[in-house]
Coordinates of C-alpha atoms in Angstrom, one line a residue:
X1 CA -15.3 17.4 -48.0
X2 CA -14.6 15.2 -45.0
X3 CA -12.6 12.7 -44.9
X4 CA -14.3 9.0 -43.9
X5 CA -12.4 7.4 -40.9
X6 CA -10.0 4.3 -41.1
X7 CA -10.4 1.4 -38.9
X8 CA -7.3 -0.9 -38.1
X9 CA -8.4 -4.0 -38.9
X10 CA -6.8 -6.9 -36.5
X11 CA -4.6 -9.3 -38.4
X12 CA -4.1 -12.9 -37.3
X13 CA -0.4 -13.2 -36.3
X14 CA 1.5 -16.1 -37.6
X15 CA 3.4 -19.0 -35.5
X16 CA 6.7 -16.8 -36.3
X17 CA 5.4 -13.7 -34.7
X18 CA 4.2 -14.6 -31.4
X19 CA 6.1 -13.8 -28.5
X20 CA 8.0 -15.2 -26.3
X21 CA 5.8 -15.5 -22.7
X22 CA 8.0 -17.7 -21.2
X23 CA 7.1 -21.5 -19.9
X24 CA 4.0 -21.7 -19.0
X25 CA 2.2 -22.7 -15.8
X26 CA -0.5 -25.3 -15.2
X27 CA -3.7 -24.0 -14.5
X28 CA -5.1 -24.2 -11.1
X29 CA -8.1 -25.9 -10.0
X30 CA -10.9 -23.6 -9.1
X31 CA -12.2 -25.5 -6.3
X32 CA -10.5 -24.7 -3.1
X33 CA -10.0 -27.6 -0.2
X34 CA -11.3 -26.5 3.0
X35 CA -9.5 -28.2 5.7
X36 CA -10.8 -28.3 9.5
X37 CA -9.1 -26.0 12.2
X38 CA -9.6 -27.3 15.4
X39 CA -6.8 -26.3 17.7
X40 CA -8.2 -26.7 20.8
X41 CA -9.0 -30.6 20.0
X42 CA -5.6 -32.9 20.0
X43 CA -7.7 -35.6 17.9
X44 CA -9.0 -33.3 15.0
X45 CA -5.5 -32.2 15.1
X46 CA -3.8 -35.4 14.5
X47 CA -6.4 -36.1 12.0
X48 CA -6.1 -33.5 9.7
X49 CA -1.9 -34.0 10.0
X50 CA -2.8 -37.3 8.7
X51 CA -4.9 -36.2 5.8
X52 CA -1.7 -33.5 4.6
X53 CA 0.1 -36.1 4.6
X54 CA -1.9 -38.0 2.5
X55 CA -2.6 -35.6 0.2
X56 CA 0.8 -35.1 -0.6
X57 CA 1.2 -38.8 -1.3
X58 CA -1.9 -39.3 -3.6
X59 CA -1.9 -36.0 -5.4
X60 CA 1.2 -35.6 -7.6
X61 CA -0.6 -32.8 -9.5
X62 CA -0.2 -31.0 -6.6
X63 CA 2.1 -27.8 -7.3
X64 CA 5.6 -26.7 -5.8
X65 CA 3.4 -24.0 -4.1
X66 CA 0.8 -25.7 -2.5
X67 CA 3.3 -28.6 -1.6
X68 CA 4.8 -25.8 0.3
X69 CA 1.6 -24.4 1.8
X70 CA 1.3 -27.4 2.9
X71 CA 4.2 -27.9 5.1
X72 CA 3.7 -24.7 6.6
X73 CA 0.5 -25.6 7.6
X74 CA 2.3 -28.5 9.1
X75 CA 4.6 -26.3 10.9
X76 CA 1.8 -24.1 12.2
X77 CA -0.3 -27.2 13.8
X78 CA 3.2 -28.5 15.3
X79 CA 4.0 -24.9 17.1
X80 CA 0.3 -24.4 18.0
X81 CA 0.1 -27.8 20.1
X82 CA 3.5 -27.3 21.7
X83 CA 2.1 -24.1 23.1
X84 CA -0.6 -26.1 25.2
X85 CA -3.0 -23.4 24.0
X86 CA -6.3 -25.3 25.9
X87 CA -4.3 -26.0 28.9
X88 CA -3.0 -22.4 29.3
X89 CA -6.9 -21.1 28.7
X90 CA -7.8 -23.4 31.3
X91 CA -5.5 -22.1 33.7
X92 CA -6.2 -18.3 33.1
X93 CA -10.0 -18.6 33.3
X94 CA -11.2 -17.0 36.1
X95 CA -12.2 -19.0 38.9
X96 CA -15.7 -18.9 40.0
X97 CA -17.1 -16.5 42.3
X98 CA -18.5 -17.7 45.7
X99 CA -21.8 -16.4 46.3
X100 CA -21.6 -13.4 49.4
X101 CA -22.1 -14.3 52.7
X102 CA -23.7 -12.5 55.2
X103 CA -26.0 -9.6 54.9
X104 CA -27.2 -9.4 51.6
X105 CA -27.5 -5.9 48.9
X106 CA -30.8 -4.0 48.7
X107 CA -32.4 -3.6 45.8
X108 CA -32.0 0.4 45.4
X109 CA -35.8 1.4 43.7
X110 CA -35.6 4.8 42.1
X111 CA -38.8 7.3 42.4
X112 CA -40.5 8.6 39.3
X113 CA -40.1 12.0 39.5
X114 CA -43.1 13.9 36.8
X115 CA -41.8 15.6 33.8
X116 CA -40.7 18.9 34.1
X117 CA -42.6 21.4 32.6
X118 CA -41.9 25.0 31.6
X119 CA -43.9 27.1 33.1
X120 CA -43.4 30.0 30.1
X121 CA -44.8 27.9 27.9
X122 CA -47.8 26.9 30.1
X123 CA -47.7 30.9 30.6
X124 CA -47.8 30.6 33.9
X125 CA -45.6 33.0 36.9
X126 CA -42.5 31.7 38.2
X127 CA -42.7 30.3 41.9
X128 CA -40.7 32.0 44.6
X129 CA -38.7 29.7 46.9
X130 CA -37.8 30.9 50.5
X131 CA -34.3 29.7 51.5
X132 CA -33.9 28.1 54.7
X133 CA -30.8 29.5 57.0
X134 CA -27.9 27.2 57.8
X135 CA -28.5 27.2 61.8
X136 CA -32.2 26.2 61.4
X137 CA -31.1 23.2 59.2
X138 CA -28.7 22.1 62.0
X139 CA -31.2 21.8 64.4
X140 CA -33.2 19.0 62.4
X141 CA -29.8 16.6 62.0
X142 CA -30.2 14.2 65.0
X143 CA -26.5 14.0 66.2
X144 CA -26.8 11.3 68.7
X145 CA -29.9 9.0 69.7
X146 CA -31.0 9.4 73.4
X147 CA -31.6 7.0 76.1
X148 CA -31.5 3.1 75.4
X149 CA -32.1 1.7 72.3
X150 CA -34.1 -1.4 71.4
X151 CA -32.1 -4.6 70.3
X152 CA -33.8 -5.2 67.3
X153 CA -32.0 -6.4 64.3
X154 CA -32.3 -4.3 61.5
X155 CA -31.7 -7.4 58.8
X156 CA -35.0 -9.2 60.4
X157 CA -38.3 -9.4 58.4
X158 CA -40.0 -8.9 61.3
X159 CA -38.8 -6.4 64.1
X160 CA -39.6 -6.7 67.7
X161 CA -38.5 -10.2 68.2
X162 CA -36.8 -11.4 70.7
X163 CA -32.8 -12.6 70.2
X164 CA -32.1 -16.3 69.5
X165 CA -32.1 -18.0 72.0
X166 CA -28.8 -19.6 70.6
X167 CA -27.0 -16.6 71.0
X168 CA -28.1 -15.6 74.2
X169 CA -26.4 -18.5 75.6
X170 CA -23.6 -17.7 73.8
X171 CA -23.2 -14.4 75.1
X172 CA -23.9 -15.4 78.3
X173 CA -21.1 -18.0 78.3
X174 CA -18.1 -17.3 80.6
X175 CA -15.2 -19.2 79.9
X176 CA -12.3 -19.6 82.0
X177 CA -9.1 -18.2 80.9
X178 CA -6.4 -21.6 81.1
X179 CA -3.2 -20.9 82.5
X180 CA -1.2 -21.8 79.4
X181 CA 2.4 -21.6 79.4
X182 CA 3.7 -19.3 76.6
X183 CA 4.9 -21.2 74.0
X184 CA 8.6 -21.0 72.4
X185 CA 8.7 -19.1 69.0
X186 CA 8.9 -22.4 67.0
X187 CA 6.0 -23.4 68.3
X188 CA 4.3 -20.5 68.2
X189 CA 5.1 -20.4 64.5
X190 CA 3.6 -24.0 64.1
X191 CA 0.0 -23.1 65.9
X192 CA 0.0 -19.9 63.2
X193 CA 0.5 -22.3 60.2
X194 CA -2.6 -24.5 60.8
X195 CA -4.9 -21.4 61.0
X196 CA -6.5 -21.4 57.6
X197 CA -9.3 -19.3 55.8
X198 CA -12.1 -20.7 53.5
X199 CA -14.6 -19.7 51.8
X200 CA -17.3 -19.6 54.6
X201 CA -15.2 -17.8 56.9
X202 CA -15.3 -14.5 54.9
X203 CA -19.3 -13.1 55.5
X204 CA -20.5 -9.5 55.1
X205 CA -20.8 -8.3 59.1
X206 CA -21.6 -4.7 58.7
X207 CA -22.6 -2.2 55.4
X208 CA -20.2 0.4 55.6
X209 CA -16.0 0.3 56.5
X210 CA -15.4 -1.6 59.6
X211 CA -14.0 0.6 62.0
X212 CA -13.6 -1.5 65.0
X213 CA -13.8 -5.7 66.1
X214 CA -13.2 -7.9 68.8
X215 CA -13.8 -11.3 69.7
X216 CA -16.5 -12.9 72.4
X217 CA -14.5 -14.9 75.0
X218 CA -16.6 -18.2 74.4
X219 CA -15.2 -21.1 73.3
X220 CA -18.3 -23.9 72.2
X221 CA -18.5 -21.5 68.7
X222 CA -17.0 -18.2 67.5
X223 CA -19.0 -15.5 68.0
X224 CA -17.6 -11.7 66.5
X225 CA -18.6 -8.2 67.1
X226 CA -17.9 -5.4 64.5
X227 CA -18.7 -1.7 63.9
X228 CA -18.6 -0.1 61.0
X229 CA -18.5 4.0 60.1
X230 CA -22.2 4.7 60.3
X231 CA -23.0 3.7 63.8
X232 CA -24.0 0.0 63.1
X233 CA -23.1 -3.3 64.9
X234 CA -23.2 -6.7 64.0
X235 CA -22.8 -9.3 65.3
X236 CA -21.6 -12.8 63.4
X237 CA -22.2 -16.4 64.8
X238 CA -19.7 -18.6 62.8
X239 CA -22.3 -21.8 61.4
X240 CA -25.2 -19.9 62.9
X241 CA -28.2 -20.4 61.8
X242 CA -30.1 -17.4 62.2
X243 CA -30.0 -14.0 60.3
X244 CA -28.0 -13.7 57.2
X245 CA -26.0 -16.9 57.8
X246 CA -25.5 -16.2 61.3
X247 CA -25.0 -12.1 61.1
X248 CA -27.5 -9.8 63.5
X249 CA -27.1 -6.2 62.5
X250 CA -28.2 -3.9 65.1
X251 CA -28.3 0.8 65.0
X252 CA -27.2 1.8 68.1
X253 CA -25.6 4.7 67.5
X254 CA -25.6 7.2 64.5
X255 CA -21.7 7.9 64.0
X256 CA -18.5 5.8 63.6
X257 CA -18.1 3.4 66.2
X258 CA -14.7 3.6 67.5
X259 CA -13.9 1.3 70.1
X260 CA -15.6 -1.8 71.3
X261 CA -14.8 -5.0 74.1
X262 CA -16.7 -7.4 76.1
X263 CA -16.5 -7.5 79.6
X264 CA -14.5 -9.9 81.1
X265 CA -16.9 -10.3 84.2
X266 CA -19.8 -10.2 82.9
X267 CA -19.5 -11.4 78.9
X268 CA -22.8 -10.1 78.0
X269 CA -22.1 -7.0 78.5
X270 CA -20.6 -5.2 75.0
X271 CA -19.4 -1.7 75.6
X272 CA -18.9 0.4 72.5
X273 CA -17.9 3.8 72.0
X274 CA -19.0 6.6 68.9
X275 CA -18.3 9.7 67.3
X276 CA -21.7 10.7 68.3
X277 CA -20.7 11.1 72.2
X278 CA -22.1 8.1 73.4
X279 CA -20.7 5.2 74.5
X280 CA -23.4 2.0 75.4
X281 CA -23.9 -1.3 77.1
X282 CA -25.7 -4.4 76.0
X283 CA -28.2 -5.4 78.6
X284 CA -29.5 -8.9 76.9
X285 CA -32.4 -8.9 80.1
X286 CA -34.2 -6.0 78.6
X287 CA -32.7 -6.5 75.3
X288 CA -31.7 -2.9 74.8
X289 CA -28.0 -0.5 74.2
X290 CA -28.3 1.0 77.7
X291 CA -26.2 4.2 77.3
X292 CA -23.7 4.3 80.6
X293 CA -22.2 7.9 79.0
X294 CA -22.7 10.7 77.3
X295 CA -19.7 13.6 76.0
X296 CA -20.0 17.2 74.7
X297 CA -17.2 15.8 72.4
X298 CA -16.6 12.7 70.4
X299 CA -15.2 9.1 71.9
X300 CA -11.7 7.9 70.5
X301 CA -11.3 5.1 73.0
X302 CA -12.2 3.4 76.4
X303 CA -10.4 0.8 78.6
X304 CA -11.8 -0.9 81.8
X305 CA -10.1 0.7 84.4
X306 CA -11.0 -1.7 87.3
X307 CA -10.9 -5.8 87.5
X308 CA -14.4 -6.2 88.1
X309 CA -14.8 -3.8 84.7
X310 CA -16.9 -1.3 86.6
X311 CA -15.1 1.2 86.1
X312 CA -14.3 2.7 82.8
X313 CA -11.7 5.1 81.6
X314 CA -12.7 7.5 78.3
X315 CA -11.0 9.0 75.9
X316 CA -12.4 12.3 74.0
X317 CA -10.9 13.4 71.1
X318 CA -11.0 16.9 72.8
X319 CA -8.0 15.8 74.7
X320 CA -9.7 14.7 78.0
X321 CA -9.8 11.6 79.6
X322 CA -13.2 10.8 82.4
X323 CA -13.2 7.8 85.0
X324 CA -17.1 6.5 84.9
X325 CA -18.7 3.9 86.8
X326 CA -21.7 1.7 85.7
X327 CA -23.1 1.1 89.1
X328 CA -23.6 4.9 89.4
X329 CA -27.1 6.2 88.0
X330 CA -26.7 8.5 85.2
X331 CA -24.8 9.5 81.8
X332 CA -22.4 11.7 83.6
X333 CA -19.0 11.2 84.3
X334 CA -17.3 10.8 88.3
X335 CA -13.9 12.4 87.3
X336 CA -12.7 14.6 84.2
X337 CA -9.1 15.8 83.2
X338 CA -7.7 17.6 80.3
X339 CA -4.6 16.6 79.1
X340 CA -1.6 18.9 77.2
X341 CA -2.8 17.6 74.0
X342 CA -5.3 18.2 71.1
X343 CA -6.9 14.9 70.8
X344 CA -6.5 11.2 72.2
X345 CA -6.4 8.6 69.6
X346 CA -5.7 5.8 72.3
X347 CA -5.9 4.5 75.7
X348 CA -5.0 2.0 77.5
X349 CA -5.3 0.4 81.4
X350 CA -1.9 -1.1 82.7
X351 CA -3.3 -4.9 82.8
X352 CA -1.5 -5.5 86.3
X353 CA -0.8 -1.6 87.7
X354 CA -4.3 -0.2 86.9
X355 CA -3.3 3.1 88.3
X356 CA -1.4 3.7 85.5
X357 CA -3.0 4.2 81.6
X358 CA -1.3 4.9 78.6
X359 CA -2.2 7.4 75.8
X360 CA -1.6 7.8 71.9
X361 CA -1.6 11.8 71.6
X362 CA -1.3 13.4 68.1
X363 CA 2.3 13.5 68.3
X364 CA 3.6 11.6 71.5
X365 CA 3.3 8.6 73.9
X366 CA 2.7 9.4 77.2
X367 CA 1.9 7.1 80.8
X368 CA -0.1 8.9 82.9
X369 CA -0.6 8.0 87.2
X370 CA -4.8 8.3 88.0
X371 CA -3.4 9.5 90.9
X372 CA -1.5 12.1 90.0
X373 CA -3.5 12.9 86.7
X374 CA -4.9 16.3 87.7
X375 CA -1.6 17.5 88.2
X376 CA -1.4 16.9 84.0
X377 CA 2.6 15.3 84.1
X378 CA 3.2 12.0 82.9
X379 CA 4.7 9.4 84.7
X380 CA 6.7 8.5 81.5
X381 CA 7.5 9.1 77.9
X382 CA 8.1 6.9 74.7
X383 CA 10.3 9.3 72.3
X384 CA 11.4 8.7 69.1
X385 CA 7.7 9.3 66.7
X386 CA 7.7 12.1 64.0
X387 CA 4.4 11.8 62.9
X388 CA 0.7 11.0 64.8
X389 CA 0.5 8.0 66.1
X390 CA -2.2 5.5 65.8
X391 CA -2.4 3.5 69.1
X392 CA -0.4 2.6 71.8
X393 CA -0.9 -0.2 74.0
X394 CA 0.8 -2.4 76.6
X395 CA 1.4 -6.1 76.6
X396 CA -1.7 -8.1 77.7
X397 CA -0.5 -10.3 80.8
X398 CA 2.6 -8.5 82.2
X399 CA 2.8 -4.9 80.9
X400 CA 6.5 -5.0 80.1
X401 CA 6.4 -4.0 76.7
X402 CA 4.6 -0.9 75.1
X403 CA 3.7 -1.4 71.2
X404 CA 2.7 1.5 69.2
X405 CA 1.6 2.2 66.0
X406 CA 3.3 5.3 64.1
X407 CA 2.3 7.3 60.8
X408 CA 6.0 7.6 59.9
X409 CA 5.8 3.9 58.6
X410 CA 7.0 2.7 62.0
X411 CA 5.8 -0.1 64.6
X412 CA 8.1 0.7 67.7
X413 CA 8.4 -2.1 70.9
X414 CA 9.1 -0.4 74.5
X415 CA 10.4 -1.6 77.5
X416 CA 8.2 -0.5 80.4
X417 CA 9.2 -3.1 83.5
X418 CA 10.3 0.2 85.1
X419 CA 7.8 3.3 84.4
X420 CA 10.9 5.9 84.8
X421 CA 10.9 9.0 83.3
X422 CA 11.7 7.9 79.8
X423 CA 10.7 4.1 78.5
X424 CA 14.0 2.9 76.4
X425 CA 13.4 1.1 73.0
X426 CA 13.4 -2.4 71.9
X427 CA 13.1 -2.7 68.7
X428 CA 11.3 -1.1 65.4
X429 CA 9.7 -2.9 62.3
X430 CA 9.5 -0.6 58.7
X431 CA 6.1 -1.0 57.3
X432 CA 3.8 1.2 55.5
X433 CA 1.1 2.6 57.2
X434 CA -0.6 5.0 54.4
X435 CA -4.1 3.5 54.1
X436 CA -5.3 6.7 52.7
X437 CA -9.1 8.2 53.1
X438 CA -11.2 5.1 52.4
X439 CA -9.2 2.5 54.8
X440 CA -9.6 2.0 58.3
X441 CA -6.1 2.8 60.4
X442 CA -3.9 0.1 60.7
X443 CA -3.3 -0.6 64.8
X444 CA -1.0 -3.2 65.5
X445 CA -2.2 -5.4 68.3
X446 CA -0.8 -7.4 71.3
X447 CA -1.7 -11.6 71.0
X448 CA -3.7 -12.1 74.3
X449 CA -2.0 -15.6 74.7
X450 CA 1.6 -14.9 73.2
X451 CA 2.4 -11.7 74.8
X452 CA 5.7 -11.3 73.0
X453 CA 4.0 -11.3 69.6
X454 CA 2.1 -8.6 67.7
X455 CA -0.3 -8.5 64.5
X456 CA -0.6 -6.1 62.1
X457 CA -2.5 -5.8 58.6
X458 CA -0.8 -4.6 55.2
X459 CA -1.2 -2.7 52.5
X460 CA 1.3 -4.8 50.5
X461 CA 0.1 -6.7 47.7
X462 CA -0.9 -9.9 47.7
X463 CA -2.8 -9.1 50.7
X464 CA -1.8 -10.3 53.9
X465 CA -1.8 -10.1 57.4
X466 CA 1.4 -10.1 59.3
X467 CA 2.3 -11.4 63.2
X468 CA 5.9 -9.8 64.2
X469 CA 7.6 -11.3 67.8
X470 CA 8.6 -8.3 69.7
X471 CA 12.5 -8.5 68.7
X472 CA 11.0 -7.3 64.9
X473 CA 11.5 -11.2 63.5
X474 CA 8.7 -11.4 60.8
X475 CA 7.1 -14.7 62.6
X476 CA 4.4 -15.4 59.8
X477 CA 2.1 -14.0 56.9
X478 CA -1.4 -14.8 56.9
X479 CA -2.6 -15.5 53.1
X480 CA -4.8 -16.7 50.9
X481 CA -6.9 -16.5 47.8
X482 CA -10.2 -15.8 49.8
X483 CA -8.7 -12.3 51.1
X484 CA -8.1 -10.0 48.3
X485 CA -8.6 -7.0 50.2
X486 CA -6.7 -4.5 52.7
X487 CA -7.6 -5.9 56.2
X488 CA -6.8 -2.9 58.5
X489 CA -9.1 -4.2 61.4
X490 CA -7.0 -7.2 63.8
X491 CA -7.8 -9.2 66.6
X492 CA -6.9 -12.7 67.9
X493 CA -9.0 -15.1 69.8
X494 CA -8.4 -14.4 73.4
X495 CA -8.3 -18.0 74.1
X496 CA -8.8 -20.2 70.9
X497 CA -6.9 -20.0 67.8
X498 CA -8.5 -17.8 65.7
X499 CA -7.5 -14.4 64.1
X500 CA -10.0 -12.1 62.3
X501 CA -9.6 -9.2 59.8
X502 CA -12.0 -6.6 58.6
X503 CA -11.7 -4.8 55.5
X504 CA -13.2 -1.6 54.0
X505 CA -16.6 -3.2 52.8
X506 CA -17.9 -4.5 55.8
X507 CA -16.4 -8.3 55.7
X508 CA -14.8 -10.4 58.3
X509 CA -12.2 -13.1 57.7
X510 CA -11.6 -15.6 59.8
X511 CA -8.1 -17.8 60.0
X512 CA -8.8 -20.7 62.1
X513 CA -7.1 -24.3 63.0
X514 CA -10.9 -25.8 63.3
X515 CA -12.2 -27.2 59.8

């Protein structure tokens, strides 16, 4: 038989048998006091310091614990508004952007392409496609565009119209070169330091990597010419008021345009050289890129060979140089040399002696007598590069100095008042020329009115634009907010004080001393 469970019963425990818990604590309220965090305003702060301290004062319930919650909370408010948190937020906000200037971004509109189908499952046969052969492929791709091309701007709603009439007088414009004295180096220094750069002085030129600029010799407005890696030119007014705030983009040619300069005697006239072969005129009359020549190879370079800038002297990448004249009918060429090298990156006309030209080769300096060119010995050598050079150019109003432009992180000065057989050497300046694949070359440049100064860009950050004197003394850095990209593309103003730089995105920076 089982046996019925037992339940312990609870007994009450008497007075003497309850144990010892220890002292006890008051109990808490349940209701919790929210108090306002506002860090980032001083008033709410100072208020709710006052209302702590108030509560401590009219609450003597309050605990040792919450009295000492509430002094850290004290604590906590008094560190936080030493830090200046709002003012330091304020300072590291990002400033806003300036809308772009210049030509402006196309809206890229996909196609709708149908849906794929299979074709097993609409049991259907497979198609057969015929491959095309390489060499009848090549003979579609236009390499170079033939004859003249029309002036019309590409950026225009409507094509076919004629140029502003404001720019045509600006091109037209011939200004008279002043014979300035050359300032000292102080002084110099002092005309550098009012050039400044704002906002409306950095404008979208060209779409792709400027590859080339130069200034137009007027002086009533600035008026820039760039070219960028696909062939296009355009052409900026500063404060113009027609295209995209001031900027004409024009197509003449279908490869990188290399080199590019206004004629001195007649300032219309833009000659500009390409990687397609071609090299072309402006003629504003018909309003059309009159090609004056045409290579089997590409075009590094050009130079006006005569005064008058008739005459032109061209350098292939094939390693020949050709003499052309403009007043000769044709697209052809009056003399052609090869030189001992592989490819010409440079050259450059003597300003006074124009029988004599200099070239950047891929791994020497050479000056070379028109003369005595056929003969293929230089006149003179500049030793002392270990990589390609870049450019090489004498100074602008006496040709005493030589300035080149090394890949071995070197910008070397050259004395050439005598043209013996070896030019000795002035100075060098260290800098790093390793722009990589998506930069334009850096090519350190003569100042047409200081010619004992040179500027160069940088690839140093913050981005700058640097203007050595000829003994290597650092004469000043070009800075400023506005340029936060690598300006490989320099030129100076060859009578006004202006400097522009052209980056890797198709934008022109101006330093000027006009506001």
């Amino acid at each position: 038989m089982s046996r019925p469970l037992r339940r312990n019963k609870k007994r009450p425990q008497s007075s003497q048998e309850t144990p010892n818990l220890g002292p006890t604590r008051s109990k808490r309220s349940t209701k919790t006091t929210r108090w306002p965090l506002e860090e980032e305003d001083e008033e709410e702060e100072a208020g709710m310091k006052e209302d702590l301290d108030e509560c401590a004062e009219w609450s003597p319930a309050l605990s040792a614990y919450e009295l000492e919650r509430l002094e850290n909370i004290r604590q906590n408010q008094a560190f936080l508004s030493s830090l200046n948190v709002p003012q330091v937020g304020a300072a590291v906000k990002p400033k806003h952007k300036a809308p772009q200037r210049g030509l402006k971004k196309q809206k890229v509109t996909t196609e709708l392409l149908p849906q794929r189908k299979s074709l097993r499952l609409q049991k259907k046969e497979a198609e057969m496609t015929v491959m095309t052969s390489t060499k009848e492929t090549e003979k579609d791709v236009v390499l170079s565009l033939e004859g003249p091309v029309p002036m019309n701007p590409v950026n225009m709603e409507e094509s076919g119209q004629p140029l502003p009439a404001g720019l045509l007088s600006l091109l037209e414009e011939n200004s008279v070169k002043r014979d300035e004295q050359k300032l000292d180096l102080k002084s110099y220094q002092l005309v550098l330091q009012t050039m400044v750069l704002d906002e409306n002085r950095v404008t979208k030129v060209v779409k792709n990597r400027v590859y080339c600029g130069t200034f137009h010799p007027c002086t009533s407005s600035l008026l820039m010419a760039a070219g960028d890696t696909w062939g296009q030119i355009g052409l900026w007014t500063l404060g113009g008021g027609w295209g995209d705030d001031g900027v004409l983009l024009f197509e003449p040619h279908t490869r990188a345009v290399s080199c590019m300069a206004f004629s001195h005697s007649r300032p219309s006239t833009l000659i500009s050289t390409s990687y397609d072969g071609v090299a072309r005129g402006t003629d504003v009359e018909r309003g059309v890129f009159q090609e004056v020549y045409r290579s089997d190879s590409l075009l590094k370079s050009f130079d006006f060979l005569s005064h008058d800038c008739a005459t032109l002297l061209m350098g292939g990448g094939n390693g020949k140089v050709s003499i052309v004249d403009l007043r000769t009918p044709g697209t052809s060429h009056e003399l052609l040399h090869t030189l001992n090298t592989r490819t010409l990156r440079s050259v450059h006309v003597h300003p006074v002696q124009k029988q004599y030209f200099i070239t950047a080769e891929s791994s020497a300096v050479h000056v070379y007598d028109v003369r005595k060119v056929k003969a293929g010995q230089p006149a003179c050598a500049l030793h002392g590069h270990t990589l390609s050079i870049s450019s090489a150019y004498f100074s602008p109003n006496t040709g005493n100095r030589v300035l080149t432009t090394c890949m071995d992180n070197k910008l070397r000065v050259y004395d050439s008042t005598s043209l013996v057989t070896s030019a000795p050497l002035l100075s060098s300046v260290s800098q790093s020329m390793q722009t990589g694949r998506w930069l334009s070359k850096l090519r350190a440049l003569w100042h047409p009115k200081q010619d004992d100064c040179f500027v160069v860009g940088s690839v140093e950050r913050p981005r700058k634009v640097l203007v050595y004197h000829e003994s290597g003394q650092l004469v000043h850095a070009f800075q400023d907010d506005h340029m936060t990209t690598v300006c490989s593309v320099t030129a100076f103003h060859p009578t006004r004080n202006a400097l522009m730089g052209g980056n890797s995105t198709g934008k022109l920076h101006v330093f000027t001393d006009q506001q």
